[in-house]
Protein backbone atom coordinates (compact mmCIF):
# COMPACT_ATOMS: atom_id res chain seq x y z
CA UNK A 1 173.71 130.90 297.97
CA UNK A 2 177.38 131.23 297.43
CA UNK A 3 176.77 133.33 294.42
CA UNK A 4 174.50 135.63 296.36
CA UNK A 5 177.11 135.91 299.04
CA UNK A 6 179.71 136.74 296.49
CA UNK A 7 177.45 139.32 294.96
CA UNK A 8 176.86 140.82 298.35
CA UNK A 9 180.53 140.96 298.96
CA UNK A 10 181.06 142.56 295.62
CA UNK A 11 178.47 145.26 296.38
CA UNK A 12 180.08 146.04 299.63
CA UNK A 13 183.43 146.26 298.02
CA UNK A 14 181.99 148.62 295.42
CA UNK A 15 180.41 150.81 298.10
CA UNK A 16 183.62 150.81 300.01
CA UNK A 17 185.60 151.76 296.95
CA UNK A 18 183.32 154.79 296.21
CA UNK A 19 183.51 155.96 299.76
CA UNK A 20 187.22 155.59 299.75
CA UNK A 21 187.47 157.58 296.47
CA UNK A 22 185.28 160.39 297.80
CA UNK A 23 187.26 160.52 301.00
CA UNK A 24 190.48 160.58 299.03
CA UNK A 25 189.18 163.31 296.80
CA UNK A 26 188.21 165.44 299.77
CA UNK A 27 191.55 164.87 301.36
CA UNK A 28 193.27 165.68 298.07
CA UNK A 29 191.24 168.90 297.73
CA UNK A 30 192.18 170.07 301.17
CA UNK A 31 195.76 169.17 300.54
CA UNK A 32 195.77 171.01 297.18
CA UNK A 33 194.04 174.01 298.75
CA UNK A 34 196.62 174.10 301.50
CA UNK A 35 199.40 173.77 298.94
CA UNK A 36 197.86 176.54 296.80
CA UNK A 37 197.62 178.86 299.78
CA UNK A 38 201.21 178.14 300.67
CA UNK A 39 202.26 178.76 297.06
CA UNK A 40 200.27 181.98 296.93
CA UNK A 41 201.85 183.09 300.16
CA UNK A 42 205.27 182.23 298.76
CA UNK A 43 204.55 184.18 295.52
CA UNK A 44 203.36 187.20 297.47
CA UNK A 45 206.40 187.00 299.72
CA UNK A 46 208.67 186.71 296.70
CA UNK A 47 206.93 189.66 295.03
CA UNK A 48 207.22 191.76 298.14
CA UNK A 49 210.90 190.89 298.51
CA UNK A 50 211.51 191.66 294.82
CA UNK A 51 209.60 194.92 295.16
CA UNK A 52 211.69 195.79 298.16
CA UNK A 53 214.86 195.08 296.17
CA UNK A 54 213.62 197.22 293.25
CA UNK A 55 212.63 199.97 295.69
CA UNK A 56 216.09 199.96 297.27
CA UNK A 57 217.71 199.91 293.78
CA UNK A 58 215.65 202.89 292.64
CA UNK A 59 216.42 204.75 295.85
CA UNK A 60 220.14 204.11 295.27
CA UNK A 61 219.88 205.29 291.68
CA UNK A 62 218.03 208.43 292.78
CA UNK A 63 220.69 209.09 295.38
CA UNK A 64 223.46 208.61 292.80
CA UNK A 65 221.68 210.93 290.33
CA UNK A 66 221.19 213.50 293.08
CA UNK A 67 224.86 213.29 294.06
CA UNK A 68 225.89 213.62 290.40
CA UNK A 69 223.68 216.66 289.86
CA UNK A 70 224.90 218.21 293.08
CA UNK A 71 228.55 217.68 292.04
CA UNK A 72 227.86 219.19 288.62
CA UNK A 73 226.07 222.13 290.22
CA UNK A 74 228.92 222.65 292.63
CA UNK A 75 231.37 222.44 289.74
CA UNK A 76 229.34 225.01 287.75
CA UNK A 77 229.14 227.27 290.80
CA UNK A 78 232.91 226.92 291.28
CA UNK A 79 233.64 227.75 287.64
CA UNK A 80 231.28 230.70 287.73
CA UNK A 81 232.88 231.95 290.95
CA UNK A 82 236.33 231.60 289.36
CA UNK A 83 235.18 233.56 286.30
CA UNK A 84 233.72 236.23 288.52
CA UNK A 85 236.98 236.38 290.49
CA UNK A 86 238.97 236.66 287.21
CA UNK A 87 236.64 239.35 285.90
CA UNK A 88 236.92 241.23 289.18
CA UNK A 89 240.72 241.03 289.07
CA UNK A 90 240.78 242.24 285.44
CA UNK A 91 238.42 245.05 286.32
CA UNK A 92 240.68 246.06 289.21
CA UNK A 93 243.71 245.97 286.86
CA UNK A 94 241.91 248.12 284.28
CA UNK A 95 240.81 250.49 287.02
CA UNK A 96 244.38 250.80 288.19
CA UNK A 97 245.65 251.35 284.62
CA UNK A 98 242.94 253.94 284.02
CA UNK A 99 243.82 255.76 287.20
CA UNK A 100 247.47 255.70 286.17
CA UNK A 101 246.63 257.10 282.72
CA UNK A 102 244.51 259.84 284.27
CA UNK A 103 247.44 260.82 286.46
CA UNK A 104 249.77 260.80 283.44
CA UNK A 105 247.33 262.90 281.41
CA UNK A 106 247.14 265.35 284.25
CA UNK A 107 250.94 265.59 284.37
CA UNK A 108 251.09 266.01 280.57
CA UNK A 109 248.45 268.73 280.75
CA UNK A 110 250.43 270.53 283.38
CA UNK A 111 253.57 270.22 281.26
CA UNK A 112 251.68 271.53 278.20
CA UNK A 113 250.46 274.52 280.14
CA UNK A 114 254.00 275.28 281.16
CA UNK A 115 255.24 274.86 277.58
CA UNK A 116 252.41 277.07 276.30
CA UNK A 117 253.36 279.82 278.74
CA UNK A 118 257.00 279.50 277.67
CA UNK A 119 256.02 279.67 273.97
CA UNK A 120 253.93 282.76 274.56
CA UNK A 121 256.91 284.41 276.16
CA UNK A 122 259.16 283.42 273.25
CA UNK A 123 256.56 284.57 270.69
CA UNK A 124 256.39 287.95 272.31
CA UNK A 125 260.20 288.14 272.16
CA UNK A 126 260.17 287.10 268.47
CA UNK A 127 257.57 289.76 267.69
CA UNK A 128 259.74 292.39 269.29
CA UNK A 129 262.78 291.16 267.33
CA UNK A 130 260.72 291.17 264.10
CA UNK A 131 259.67 294.76 264.66
CA UNK A 132 263.28 295.73 265.27
CA UNK A 133 264.41 293.84 262.12
CA UNK A 134 261.63 295.50 260.06
CA UNK A 135 262.79 298.90 261.17
CA UNK A 136 266.42 298.03 260.40
CA UNK A 137 265.42 296.62 256.95
CA UNK A 138 263.53 299.79 256.09
CA UNK A 139 266.52 301.86 257.12
CA UNK A 140 268.87 299.75 254.98
CA UNK A 141 266.51 299.88 251.96
CA UNK A 142 266.29 303.64 252.27
CA UNK A 143 270.06 303.87 252.47
CA UNK A 144 270.45 301.58 249.37
CA UNK A 145 267.88 303.55 247.39
CA UNK A 146 269.68 306.76 248.30
CA UNK A 147 273.04 305.31 247.23
CA UNK A 148 271.84 303.58 243.97
CA UNK A 149 269.28 306.09 242.91
CA UNK A 150 266.69 303.25 242.26
CA UNK A 151 263.63 302.23 244.18
CA UNK A 152 263.35 298.72 245.67
CA UNK A 153 260.73 297.63 243.06
CA UNK A 154 262.87 298.89 240.18
CA UNK A 155 265.95 297.08 241.54
CA UNK A 156 263.93 293.91 241.92
CA UNK A 157 262.62 294.04 238.34
CA UNK A 158 266.07 294.75 236.96
CA UNK A 159 267.54 291.79 238.85
CA UNK A 160 264.72 289.50 237.66
CA UNK A 161 265.23 290.49 234.01
CA UNK A 162 268.97 289.89 234.22
CA UNK A 163 268.36 286.44 235.72
CA UNK A 164 265.83 285.63 232.98
CA UNK A 165 268.23 286.57 230.20
CA UNK A 166 271.01 284.56 231.78
CA UNK A 167 268.73 281.52 232.20
CA UNK A 168 267.51 281.78 228.60
CA UNK A 169 271.01 281.89 227.19
CA UNK A 170 272.08 278.89 229.29
CA UNK A 171 268.94 276.93 228.34
CA UNK A 172 269.37 277.66 224.62
CA UNK A 173 272.98 276.53 224.67
CA UNK A 174 271.96 273.36 226.51
CA UNK A 175 269.13 272.71 224.03
CA UNK A 176 271.45 273.27 221.07
CA UNK A 177 273.93 270.79 222.50
CA UNK A 178 271.17 268.19 222.98
CA UNK A 179 269.79 268.79 219.47
CA UNK A 180 273.24 268.45 217.90
CA UNK A 181 273.87 265.26 219.80
CA UNK A 182 270.41 263.89 218.87
CA UNK A 183 270.99 264.71 215.18
CA UNK A 184 274.30 262.88 215.27
CA UNK A 185 272.89 259.76 216.97
CA UNK A 186 269.25 259.71 215.78
CA UNK A 187 270.02 258.33 212.34
CA UNK A 188 272.30 255.65 213.75
CA UNK A 189 269.80 254.69 216.47
CA UNK A 190 266.92 254.54 214.00
CA UNK A 191 268.90 252.35 211.61
CA UNK A 192 269.93 250.12 214.49
CA UNK A 193 266.33 249.68 215.70
CA UNK A 194 265.04 248.98 212.17
CA UNK A 195 267.82 246.48 211.41
CA UNK A 196 267.32 244.67 214.72
CA UNK A 197 263.56 244.54 214.10
CA UNK A 198 263.99 243.12 210.60
CA UNK A 199 266.53 240.56 211.81
CA UNK A 200 264.25 239.37 214.60
CA UNK A 201 261.20 238.99 212.34
CA UNK A 202 261.92 236.64 209.47
CA UNK A 203 258.99 235.90 207.19
CA UNK A 204 258.60 233.94 204.01
CA UNK A 205 257.56 235.81 200.88
CA UNK A 206 254.78 234.35 198.80
CA UNK A 207 253.38 235.64 195.54
CA UNK A 208 249.69 234.97 194.97
CA UNK A 209 248.69 233.45 191.67
CA UNK A 210 245.42 233.78 189.84
CA UNK A 211 245.05 230.08 188.94
CA UNK A 212 244.62 226.87 190.90
CA UNK A 213 245.38 223.41 189.52
CA UNK A 214 242.83 220.75 190.47
CA UNK A 215 244.29 217.25 190.20
CA UNK A 216 242.09 214.34 189.15
CA UNK A 217 242.67 210.59 189.12
CA UNK A 218 241.97 210.00 185.44
CA UNK A 219 241.01 211.92 182.32
CA UNK A 220 237.60 210.16 182.26
CA UNK A 221 236.42 212.50 184.99
CA UNK A 222 236.97 215.47 182.64
CA UNK A 223 234.07 214.31 180.48
CA UNK A 224 231.76 214.00 183.49
CA UNK A 225 232.75 217.48 184.65
CA UNK A 226 232.03 218.94 181.21
CA UNK A 227 228.69 217.09 180.97
CA UNK A 228 226.38 216.69 178.01
CA UNK A 229 226.84 219.63 175.66
CA UNK A 230 228.91 221.32 178.39
CA UNK A 231 225.97 221.93 180.73
CA UNK A 232 227.85 220.84 183.88
CA UNK A 233 230.86 223.05 183.31
CA UNK A 234 228.63 226.01 182.40
CA UNK A 235 226.60 225.52 185.57
CA UNK A 236 229.78 225.30 187.65
CA UNK A 237 231.25 228.45 186.09
CA UNK A 238 227.98 230.34 186.55
CA UNK A 239 227.64 229.30 190.19
CA UNK A 240 231.25 230.01 191.22
CA UNK A 241 232.34 232.77 188.82
CA UNK A 242 235.53 230.83 188.05
CA UNK A 243 236.78 229.95 184.59
CA UNK A 244 237.35 226.19 184.38
CA UNK A 245 239.96 225.26 181.78
CA UNK A 246 239.78 221.61 180.68
CA UNK A 247 242.56 221.02 178.16
CA UNK A 248 245.01 218.29 177.23
CA UNK A 249 246.96 218.59 180.48
CA UNK A 250 246.98 215.04 181.91
CA UNK A 251 245.04 214.49 185.15
CA UNK A 252 244.63 218.21 185.84
CA UNK A 253 241.99 220.92 185.51
CA UNK A 254 242.87 224.62 185.82
CA UNK A 255 240.64 226.96 187.86
CA UNK A 256 241.22 230.57 186.83
CA UNK A 257 239.96 233.63 188.75
CA UNK A 258 241.45 236.78 190.23
CA UNK A 259 239.41 236.22 193.44
CA UNK A 260 241.03 233.58 195.72
CA UNK A 261 237.73 233.01 197.57
CA UNK A 262 236.00 232.04 194.35
CA UNK A 263 238.86 229.70 193.42
CA UNK A 264 238.73 228.07 196.83
CA UNK A 265 234.95 227.60 196.65
CA UNK A 266 235.29 226.13 193.14
CA UNK A 267 238.11 223.80 194.21
CA UNK A 268 236.25 222.47 197.25
CA UNK A 269 232.98 222.10 195.36
CA UNK A 270 234.68 220.29 192.47
CA UNK A 271 236.45 217.99 194.90
CA UNK A 272 233.17 217.10 196.60
CA UNK A 273 231.40 216.58 193.28
CA UNK A 274 234.14 214.30 191.96
CA UNK A 275 234.21 212.33 195.22
CA UNK A 276 230.43 211.98 195.31
CA UNK A 277 230.14 211.09 191.62
CA UNK A 278 226.79 212.82 191.09
CA UNK A 279 227.50 215.73 188.75
CA UNK A 280 224.55 217.62 187.28
CA UNK A 281 223.47 221.31 187.37
CA UNK A 282 221.08 221.04 190.34
CA UNK A 283 223.63 219.10 192.37
CA UNK A 284 226.35 221.60 191.40
CA UNK A 285 224.34 224.57 192.71
CA UNK A 286 223.57 222.73 195.97
CA UNK A 287 227.22 221.81 196.54
CA UNK A 288 228.45 225.33 195.69
CA UNK A 289 226.01 226.88 198.18
CA UNK A 290 227.15 224.51 200.95
CA UNK A 291 230.80 225.12 200.08
CA UNK A 292 230.35 228.90 200.29
CA UNK A 293 228.94 228.51 203.81
CA UNK A 294 231.84 226.23 204.70
CA UNK A 295 234.39 228.76 203.40
CA UNK A 296 232.68 231.57 205.36
CA UNK A 297 232.92 229.49 208.54
CA UNK A 298 236.57 228.77 207.78
CA UNK A 299 237.22 232.51 207.34
CA UNK A 300 235.85 233.19 210.84
CA UNK A 301 237.93 230.34 212.28
CA UNK A 302 241.11 231.70 210.62
CA UNK A 303 240.41 235.13 212.14
CA UNK A 304 239.92 233.63 215.60
CA UNK A 305 243.16 231.62 215.37
CA UNK A 306 245.10 234.67 214.22
CA UNK A 307 243.79 236.80 217.09
CA UNK A 308 244.59 234.04 219.60
CA UNK A 309 248.12 233.64 218.17
CA UNK A 310 248.82 237.33 218.75
CA UNK A 311 247.15 237.45 222.19
CA UNK A 312 244.75 240.21 221.14
CA UNK A 313 241.59 240.46 223.26
CA UNK A 314 238.29 242.30 223.01
CA UNK A 315 238.24 242.47 219.21
CA UNK A 316 234.80 242.81 217.60
CA UNK A 317 233.51 239.70 215.83
CA UNK A 318 233.17 241.57 212.52
CA UNK A 319 236.82 242.63 212.64
CA UNK A 320 237.77 239.02 213.39
CA UNK A 321 235.85 237.92 210.28
CA UNK A 322 237.61 240.53 208.14
CA UNK A 323 240.99 239.35 209.47
CA UNK A 324 240.15 235.81 208.36
CA UNK A 325 239.04 237.15 204.99
CA UNK A 326 242.55 238.57 204.49
CA UNK A 327 243.81 235.05 203.80
CA UNK A 328 241.94 235.14 200.49
CA UNK A 329 243.14 238.59 199.44
CA UNK A 330 246.44 239.83 198.10
CA UNK A 331 248.18 243.19 198.04
CA UNK A 332 250.42 243.62 195.01
CA UNK A 333 250.62 239.83 194.84
CA UNK A 334 251.53 239.51 198.53
CA UNK A 335 249.13 237.54 200.74
CA UNK A 336 247.32 240.14 202.83
CA UNK A 337 246.99 238.06 206.01
CA UNK A 338 250.66 237.07 205.95
CA UNK A 339 251.59 240.72 205.33
CA UNK A 340 249.41 241.91 208.24
CA UNK A 341 250.84 239.27 210.59
CA UNK A 342 254.35 240.33 209.64
CA UNK A 343 253.54 244.02 210.18
CA UNK A 344 252.01 243.19 213.59
CA UNK A 345 255.17 241.35 214.67
CA UNK A 346 257.39 244.15 213.40
CA UNK A 347 255.29 246.76 215.22
CA UNK A 348 255.47 244.83 218.50
CA UNK A 349 259.27 244.52 218.33
CA UNK A 350 259.83 248.13 217.27
CA UNK A 351 257.43 249.50 219.90
CA UNK A 352 259.27 247.52 222.57
CA UNK A 353 262.60 248.92 221.40
CA UNK A 354 261.18 252.46 221.54
CA UNK A 355 259.50 251.99 224.94
CA UNK A 356 255.96 252.21 223.54
CA UNK A 357 252.93 250.02 224.21
CA UNK A 358 253.67 246.87 222.21
CA UNK A 359 250.12 245.47 222.55
CA UNK A 360 248.51 248.53 220.95
CA UNK A 361 251.20 248.58 218.25
CA UNK A 362 250.61 244.89 217.49
CA UNK A 363 246.85 245.44 217.32
CA UNK A 364 247.23 248.41 214.95
CA UNK A 365 249.69 246.48 212.77
CA UNK A 366 247.31 243.56 212.38
CA UNK A 367 244.37 245.82 211.51
CA UNK A 368 246.19 248.39 209.34
CA UNK A 369 244.99 246.90 206.00
CA UNK A 370 241.50 245.92 207.20
CA UNK A 371 240.05 248.39 204.70
CA UNK A 372 241.25 246.21 201.78
CA UNK A 373 238.70 243.44 202.52
CA UNK A 374 235.35 245.26 202.65
CA UNK A 375 232.06 243.53 201.90
CA UNK A 376 231.04 246.52 199.77
CA UNK A 377 233.14 248.59 197.36
CA UNK A 378 233.66 252.06 198.89
CA UNK A 379 234.98 254.95 196.82
CA UNK A 380 237.52 256.00 199.47
CA UNK A 381 241.12 254.87 200.12
CA UNK A 382 241.49 251.62 202.03
CA UNK A 383 243.30 253.35 204.93
CA UNK A 384 240.38 255.75 205.50
CA UNK A 385 237.85 252.93 205.16
CA UNK A 386 239.84 250.79 207.63
CA UNK A 387 239.93 253.69 210.10
CA UNK A 388 236.17 254.11 209.79
CA UNK A 389 235.64 250.39 210.42
CA UNK A 390 237.88 250.53 213.50
CA UNK A 391 236.00 253.55 214.83
CA UNK A 392 232.69 251.83 214.14
CA UNK A 393 233.70 248.80 216.21
CA UNK A 394 235.03 250.87 219.16
CA UNK A 395 238.79 250.52 218.71
CA UNK A 396 241.10 252.84 220.63
CA UNK A 397 241.91 256.27 219.07
CA UNK A 398 245.61 255.34 218.74
CA UNK A 399 244.73 252.23 216.72
CA UNK A 400 242.24 254.11 214.51
CA UNK A 401 244.74 256.89 213.79
CA UNK A 402 247.52 254.39 212.99
CA UNK A 403 245.24 252.63 210.46
CA UNK A 404 244.15 255.85 208.79
CA UNK A 405 247.60 257.48 208.75
CA UNK A 406 249.78 254.62 207.47
CA UNK A 407 249.56 256.10 203.94
CA UNK A 408 249.43 259.73 205.14
CA UNK A 409 245.72 260.16 204.36
CA UNK A 410 245.20 261.66 207.83
CA UNK A 411 247.51 263.45 210.24
CA UNK A 412 249.38 261.32 212.75
CA UNK A 413 248.40 261.99 216.37
CA UNK A 414 250.30 259.26 218.24
CA UNK A 415 253.73 257.63 218.16
CA UNK A 416 252.16 254.30 217.17
CA UNK A 417 251.16 255.69 213.75
CA UNK A 418 254.71 256.20 212.33
CA UNK A 419 255.70 252.80 213.74
CA UNK A 420 252.89 251.12 211.77
CA UNK A 421 253.79 253.11 208.64
CA UNK A 422 257.47 252.10 208.87
CA UNK A 423 256.68 248.43 209.52
CA UNK A 424 254.23 248.38 206.58
CA UNK A 425 256.98 249.72 204.34
CA UNK A 426 259.48 247.17 205.70
CA UNK A 427 257.13 244.27 205.01
CA UNK A 428 256.26 245.46 201.50
CA UNK A 429 259.89 246.25 200.61
CA UNK A 430 261.16 242.68 201.04
CA UNK A 431 262.65 241.29 197.81
CA UNK A 432 259.92 239.46 195.91
CA UNK A 433 257.20 240.38 198.40
CA UNK A 434 255.08 242.36 195.98
CA UNK A 435 254.29 242.46 192.31
CA UNK A 436 252.82 245.65 190.94
CA UNK A 437 251.49 244.03 187.76
CA UNK A 438 249.30 241.54 189.63
CA UNK A 439 247.76 244.29 191.73
CA UNK A 440 246.84 246.44 188.75
CA UNK A 441 245.49 243.37 186.94
CA UNK A 442 243.23 242.44 189.86
CA UNK A 443 242.03 246.03 190.21
CA UNK A 444 241.07 246.09 186.52
CA UNK A 445 239.04 242.89 186.89
CA UNK A 446 237.27 244.23 189.99
CA UNK A 447 236.42 247.46 188.18
CA UNK A 448 235.11 245.42 185.26
CA UNK A 449 232.76 243.44 187.50
CA UNK A 450 231.64 246.54 189.43
CA UNK A 451 230.81 248.38 186.21
CA UNK A 452 228.44 245.64 185.01
CA UNK A 453 226.93 245.14 188.47
CA UNK A 454 225.79 248.76 188.56
CA UNK A 455 223.04 248.06 185.96
CA UNK A 456 219.53 247.32 187.31
CA UNK A 457 218.44 243.69 187.10
CA UNK A 458 222.01 242.33 187.18
CA UNK A 459 222.43 239.66 189.85
CA UNK A 460 226.04 238.52 189.49
CA UNK A 461 229.07 239.42 187.39
CA UNK A 462 232.21 237.34 186.80
CA UNK A 463 235.34 238.43 184.95
CA UNK A 464 236.97 235.33 183.44
CA UNK A 465 239.71 234.45 180.95
CA UNK A 466 242.07 237.02 182.47
CA UNK A 467 239.52 239.78 181.88
CA UNK A 468 238.90 238.97 178.24
CA UNK A 469 235.31 237.87 178.98
CA UNK A 470 232.69 239.29 181.33
CA UNK A 471 229.75 237.09 182.19
CA UNK A 472 226.67 238.90 183.45
CA UNK A 473 223.84 236.95 185.08
CA UNK A 474 220.48 238.77 185.09
CA UNK A 475 217.15 237.94 186.69
CA UNK A 476 214.70 236.38 184.28
CA UNK A 477 211.71 237.96 186.02
CA UNK A 478 213.17 241.48 185.67
CA UNK A 479 214.98 241.40 182.32
CA UNK A 480 213.55 240.18 179.03
CA UNK A 481 215.55 238.75 176.14
CA UNK A 482 215.57 242.07 174.28
CA UNK A 483 216.64 243.94 177.42
CA UNK A 484 219.44 241.40 177.96
CA UNK A 485 220.75 242.20 174.46
CA UNK A 486 220.55 245.93 175.20
CA UNK A 487 222.41 245.50 178.52
CA UNK A 488 225.18 243.62 176.72
CA UNK A 489 225.61 246.45 174.22
CA UNK A 490 225.47 249.18 176.89
CA UNK A 491 228.08 247.45 179.05
CA UNK A 492 230.38 247.00 176.06
CA UNK A 493 230.08 250.68 175.17
CA UNK A 494 230.67 251.81 178.76
CA UNK A 495 233.78 249.62 179.02
CA UNK A 496 235.12 251.16 175.80
CA UNK A 497 234.54 254.68 177.09
CA UNK A 498 235.70 254.37 180.70
CA UNK A 499 238.31 251.59 180.95
CA UNK A 500 241.74 250.79 179.58
CA UNK A 501 242.35 247.15 178.70
CA UNK A 502 244.42 245.08 176.29
CA UNK A 503 242.74 243.37 173.32
CA UNK A 504 238.98 243.03 173.50
CA UNK A 505 236.43 242.09 176.17
CA UNK A 506 233.54 239.76 175.42
CA UNK A 507 230.33 240.52 177.32
CA UNK A 508 228.03 237.53 177.78
CA UNK A 509 224.64 238.21 179.36
CA UNK A 510 222.98 235.05 180.73
CA UNK A 511 219.23 234.95 181.29
CA UNK A 512 217.96 231.58 182.45
CA UNK A 513 214.37 230.48 182.97
CA UNK A 514 213.55 227.37 184.97
CA UNK A 515 210.36 225.41 185.45
CA UNK A 516 210.44 223.19 188.55
CA UNK A 517 207.70 220.73 189.58
CA UNK A 518 207.53 217.95 192.14
CA UNK A 519 205.92 214.50 191.72
CA UNK A 520 204.31 213.48 194.99
């Protein structure tokens, strides 16, 4: 029974607890709802207050922006008004100045009218006086004609003739005095200028030789240069046109040729062959070809350096090459480039002393012997050929005339021409500067080579052994063995008939046939 009672009490308690929970939940809901409404009201109030603050802030910003724009507008209006006021004041000033100038112009015009009227009056008076003077002059002329018995025209002519005769006599006496004075001082002045020019230009004198000594380290190299049965030395002589003398001279080989370019090519090629160590005919021809190109490039470089040293501009490239080629030519044993440089310096100094154009004189002096280094062999004097080259490459007429007239082949037309002629004579007249024998010897060798080269089928000719032997290289495809023998005889006979030479000349005609194949 107790247990039942306890169970009943427990059920009641449970029912009470559920009711209490539901009642509490309802109360809690109403409380939460009331709190939520209050919170919502607070949020809305806060939002409205914040919106009000933002609204006021924006209104203030708009007012400030409006005030700023208004101040800027007022400032712009004020500046514009000030500019308008300034422009108006300037316009008023200009208007006043213009009005003043108009008044002054009106006054000047009035003054000019008065002056014009006064001048007209004076002109009329002058005309009257002129008429009166004309009448008086006619009366006086008539009186003079009556007294002298001559008309006015006759008296005028007679007076003019007397004045002419008097002027002529005075002028002739003055000219004679000047000529006498010039004759007395000209010789002294000329000697003074020439001596000063020579003293200011001091140049070394160098005589060109016809041999070059090639030094070697040991005599063993001589055998390699000669080659088996002399094939190397023959190939080298045929390729360069230089006689190679290998004798008992210790550690030296002599290269003999009248042409300095050939000797230089042979020297450089031999040096390269000895340095490389590979010496055989094919290698020799390859090295000689490369060396010839190298020497040609060096000739152009020498010409450029010479032109730069003298400050000469606008010279044609072909003339520059010929100037460089002068280094390997000689005139009566004197180096042609050194001679031309000396003449150019002498011309510049002398032209300056005489008040002439020193640049043109220097240019003409450097080019005066350009006809001595032609690529062909013209049958005209070197001065004429040099003048033709200068004209061909657009040199000035003064320069061309100076080149052509320095040996009196053409008439001199400018003062530069005698200056070049004198300076050429000064340079060639130095003690030891020239050697006539060398020049005639070289000319004989050139004539010897040119004579053989005139035959058809001849490719190259080389005068060696001081002109005692002439080697003639012919093309194997054009000349047969029998024709080579005939050419040798014909050249020998022509040399006997046309040339003068000491001793005898050996003519060697070389005809070579090669068969070349490649293993691939």
